[in-house]
Coordinates of C-alpha atoms in Angstrom, one line a residue:
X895 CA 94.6 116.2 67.5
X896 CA 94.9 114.8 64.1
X897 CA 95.5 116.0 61.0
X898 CA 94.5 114.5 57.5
X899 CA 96.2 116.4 54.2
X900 CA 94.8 115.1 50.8
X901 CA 95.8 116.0 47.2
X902 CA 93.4 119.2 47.8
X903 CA 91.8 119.7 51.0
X904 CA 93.2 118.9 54.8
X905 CA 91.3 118.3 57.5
X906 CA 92.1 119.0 60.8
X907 CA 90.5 117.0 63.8
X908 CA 89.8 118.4 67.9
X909 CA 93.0 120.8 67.9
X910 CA 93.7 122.7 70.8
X911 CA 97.1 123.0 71.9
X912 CA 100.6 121.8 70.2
X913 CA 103.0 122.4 66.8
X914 CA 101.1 122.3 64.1
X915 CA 102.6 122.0 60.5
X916 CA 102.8 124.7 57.9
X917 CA 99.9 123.7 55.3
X918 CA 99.7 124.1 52.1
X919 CA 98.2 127.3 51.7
X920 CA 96.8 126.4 48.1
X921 CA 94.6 123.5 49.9
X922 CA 91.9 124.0 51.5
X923 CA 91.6 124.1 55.4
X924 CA 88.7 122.5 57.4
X925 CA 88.8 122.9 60.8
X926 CA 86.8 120.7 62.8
X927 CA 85.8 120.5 66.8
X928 CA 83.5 117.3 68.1
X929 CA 82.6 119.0 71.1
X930 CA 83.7 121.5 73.7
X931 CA 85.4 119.9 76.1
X932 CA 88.8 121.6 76.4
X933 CA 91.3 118.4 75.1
X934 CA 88.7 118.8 71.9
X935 CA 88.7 122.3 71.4
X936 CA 89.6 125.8 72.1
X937 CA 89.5 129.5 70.6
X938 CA 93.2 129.1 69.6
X939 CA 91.9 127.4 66.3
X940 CA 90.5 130.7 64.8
X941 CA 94.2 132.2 65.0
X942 CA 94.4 129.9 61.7
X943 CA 92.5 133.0 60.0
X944 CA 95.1 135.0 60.0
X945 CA 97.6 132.2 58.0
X946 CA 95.3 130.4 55.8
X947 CA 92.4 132.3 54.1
X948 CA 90.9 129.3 52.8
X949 CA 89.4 128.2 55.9
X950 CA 86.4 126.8 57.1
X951 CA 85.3 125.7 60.9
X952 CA 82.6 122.6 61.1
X953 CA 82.0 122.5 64.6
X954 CA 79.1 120.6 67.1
X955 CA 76.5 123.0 67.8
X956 CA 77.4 122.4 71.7
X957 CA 80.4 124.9 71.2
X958 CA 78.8 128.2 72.3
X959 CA 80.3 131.0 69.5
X960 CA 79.0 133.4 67.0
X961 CA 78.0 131.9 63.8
X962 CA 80.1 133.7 61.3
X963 CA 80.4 133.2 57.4
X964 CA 83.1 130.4 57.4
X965 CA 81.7 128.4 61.1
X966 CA 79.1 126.1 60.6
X967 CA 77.9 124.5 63.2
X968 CA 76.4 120.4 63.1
X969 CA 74.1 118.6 65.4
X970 CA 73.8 114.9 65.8
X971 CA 72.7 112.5 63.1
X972 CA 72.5 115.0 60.3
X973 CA 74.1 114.8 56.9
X974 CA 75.5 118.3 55.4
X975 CA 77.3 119.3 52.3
X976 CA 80.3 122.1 52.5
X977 CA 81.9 122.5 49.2
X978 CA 83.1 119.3 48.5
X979 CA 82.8 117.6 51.6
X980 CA 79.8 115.5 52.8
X981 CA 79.5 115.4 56.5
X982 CA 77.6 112.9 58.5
X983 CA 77.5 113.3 62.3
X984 CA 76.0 110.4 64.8
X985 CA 75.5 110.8 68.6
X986 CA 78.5 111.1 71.1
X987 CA 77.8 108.9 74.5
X988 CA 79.5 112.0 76.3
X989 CA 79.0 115.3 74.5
X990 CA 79.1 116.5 71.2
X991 CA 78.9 113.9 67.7
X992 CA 81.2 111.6 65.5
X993 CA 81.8 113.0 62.2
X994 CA 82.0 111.0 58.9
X995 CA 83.3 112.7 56.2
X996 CA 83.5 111.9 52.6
X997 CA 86.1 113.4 49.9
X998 CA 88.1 113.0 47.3
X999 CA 86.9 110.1 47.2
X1000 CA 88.2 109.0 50.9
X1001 CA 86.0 107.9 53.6
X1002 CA 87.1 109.2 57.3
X1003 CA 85.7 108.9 60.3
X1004 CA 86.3 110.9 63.7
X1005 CA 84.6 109.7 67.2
X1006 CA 85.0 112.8 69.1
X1007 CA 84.3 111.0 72.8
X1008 CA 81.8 108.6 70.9
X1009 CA 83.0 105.7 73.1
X1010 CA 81.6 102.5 75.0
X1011 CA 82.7 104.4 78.1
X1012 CA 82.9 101.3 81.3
X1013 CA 84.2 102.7 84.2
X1014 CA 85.7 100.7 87.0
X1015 CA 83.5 101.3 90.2
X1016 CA 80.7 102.7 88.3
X1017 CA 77.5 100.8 89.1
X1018 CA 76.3 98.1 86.7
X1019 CA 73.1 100.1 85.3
X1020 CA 75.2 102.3 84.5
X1021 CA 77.5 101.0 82.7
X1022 CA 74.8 99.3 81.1
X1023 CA 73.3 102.1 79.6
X1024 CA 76.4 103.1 78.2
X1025 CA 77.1 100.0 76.4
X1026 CA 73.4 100.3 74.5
X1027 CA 73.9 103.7 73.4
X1028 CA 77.3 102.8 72.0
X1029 CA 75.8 100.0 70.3
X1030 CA 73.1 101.7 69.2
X1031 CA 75.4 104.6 67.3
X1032 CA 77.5 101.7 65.6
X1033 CA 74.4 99.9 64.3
X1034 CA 74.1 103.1 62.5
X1035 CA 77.4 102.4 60.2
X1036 CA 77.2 98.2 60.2
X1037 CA 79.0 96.7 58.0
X1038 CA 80.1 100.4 56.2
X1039 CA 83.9 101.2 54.8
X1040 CA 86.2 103.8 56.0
X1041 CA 89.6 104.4 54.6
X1042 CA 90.7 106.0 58.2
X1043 CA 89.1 105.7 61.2
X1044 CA 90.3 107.7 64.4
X1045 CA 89.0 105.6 67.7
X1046 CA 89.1 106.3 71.0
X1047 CA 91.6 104.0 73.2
X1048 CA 91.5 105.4 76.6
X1049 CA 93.9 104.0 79.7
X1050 CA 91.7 105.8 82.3
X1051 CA 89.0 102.9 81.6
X1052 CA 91.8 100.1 83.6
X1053 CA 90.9 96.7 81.9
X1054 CA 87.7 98.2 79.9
X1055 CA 89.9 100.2 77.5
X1056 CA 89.8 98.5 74.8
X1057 CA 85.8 97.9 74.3
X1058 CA 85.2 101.1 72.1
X1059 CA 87.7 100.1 69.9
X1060 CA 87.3 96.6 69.5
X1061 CA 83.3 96.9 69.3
X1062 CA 84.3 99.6 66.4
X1063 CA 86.3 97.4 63.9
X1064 CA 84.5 94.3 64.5
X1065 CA 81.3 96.0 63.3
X1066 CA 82.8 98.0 60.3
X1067 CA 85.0 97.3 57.7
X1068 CA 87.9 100.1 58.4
X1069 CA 91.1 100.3 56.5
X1070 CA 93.3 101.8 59.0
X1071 CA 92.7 102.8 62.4
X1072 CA 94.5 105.3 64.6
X1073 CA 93.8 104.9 68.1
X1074 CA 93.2 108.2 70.2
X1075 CA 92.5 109.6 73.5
X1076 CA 95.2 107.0 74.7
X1077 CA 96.4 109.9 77.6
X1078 CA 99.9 109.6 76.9
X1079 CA 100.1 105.9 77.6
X1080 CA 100.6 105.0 73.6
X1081 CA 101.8 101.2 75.4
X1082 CA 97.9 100.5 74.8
X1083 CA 98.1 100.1 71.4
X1084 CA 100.9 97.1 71.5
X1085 CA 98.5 95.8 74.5
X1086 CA 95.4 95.7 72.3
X1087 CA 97.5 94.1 69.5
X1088 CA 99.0 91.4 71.3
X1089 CA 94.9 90.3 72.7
X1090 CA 92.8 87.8 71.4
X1091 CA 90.4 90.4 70.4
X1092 CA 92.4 92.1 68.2
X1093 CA 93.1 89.0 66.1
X1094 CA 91.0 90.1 63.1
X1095 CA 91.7 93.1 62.6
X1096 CA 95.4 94.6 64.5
X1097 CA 97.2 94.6 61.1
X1098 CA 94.6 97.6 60.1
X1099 CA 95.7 99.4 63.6
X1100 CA 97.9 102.4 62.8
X1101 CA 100.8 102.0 66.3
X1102 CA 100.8 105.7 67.2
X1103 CA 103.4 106.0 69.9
X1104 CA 104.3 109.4 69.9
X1105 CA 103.4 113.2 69.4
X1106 CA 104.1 115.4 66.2
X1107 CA 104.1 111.8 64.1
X1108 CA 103.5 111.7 60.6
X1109 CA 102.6 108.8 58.3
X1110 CA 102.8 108.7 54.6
X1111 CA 99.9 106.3 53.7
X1112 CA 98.6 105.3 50.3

């Protein structure tokens, strides 16, 4: 889970267990959930109700609740507007969307499990496939800016894990980029920057390396 707080709204990103800080309760709170798998989501994000009344849920129409006042619920590749926010979804290769939001002025994008999944021992056509439809979402946002960028970096995939990722910054022009869905193993992200694929861009990769980290960026 991530959390981004700006001057007047925070955005908070696939929660579903842990501490969370106290927010500002004078911001405004946007909850959002990529998908339904269970390390992206759970019910336990609606107990923000009852601490922050000025909440809102944006959440892939995948995630089987009751459309209520403050839920709205996205599909792929559409663009919505929710107050201030524009939201821009694309395609997950698993389940779900990517979002991109805009505000205040900030560009941020989310993956969800939008990834160039490769498994080891998976058979070729498959792993085929997956590499076109991960290509195919990121020709979508060529060449485009984000200020933050929150990217999958996944140690299950063995030797493959860095593919999402690299495919990612090499095809838009991020700021900073957090790596995610690392599993614990945060040793990844010194791994990536120490490759000759990285070369490029691993000054713009944020070196998460623990839970409950903040960073004060600019």
């Amino acid at each position: 889970s991530f959390c981004v707080e700006l001057e007047k709204n925070i955005l908070l990103f696939d929660y579903f267990e842990g501490n969370l800080p106290k927010f500002d309760k004078n911001k405004k709170l946007y909850v959002f959930a990529s998908h339904s798998h269970s390390d992206h989501f759970s019910l336990v994000i609606f107990d923000l109700r009852s601490k922050y009344k000025n909440i809102k849920y944006i959440l892939s129409d995948d995630i089987k609740v009751k459309k209520e006042e403050d839920i709205h619920l996205v599909k792929e590749n559409e663009t919505v507007y929710i107050d201030d926010l524009k939201i821009e979804t694309l395609k997950s290769t698993d389940l779900g969307v990517a979002f991109i939001i805009t505000v205040e002025s900030k560009i941020i994008y989310h993956a969800g499990d939008l990834n160039w999944w490769h498994w080891e021992g998976e058979v070729d056509s498959e792993n085929k496939k997956m590499e076109k439809m991960y290509k195919h979402e990121i020709e979508k946002i060529k060449n485009r800016y984000f200020d933050i960028a929150f990217v999958p970096l996944d140690s299950r995939q063995g030797k493959y894990f860095y593919l999402g990722f690299d495919e990612f910054m090499r095809n838009t022009n991020t700021k900073l980029a957090f790596p995610m869905h690392c599993c614990g193993d945060y040793s990844l992200v010194d791994k990536l920057s120490k490759m000759e694929e990285s070369k490029d861009y691993k000054d713009r990769i944020i070196h998460v390396n623990e839970i409950n980290r903040e960073f004060d960026i600019k």
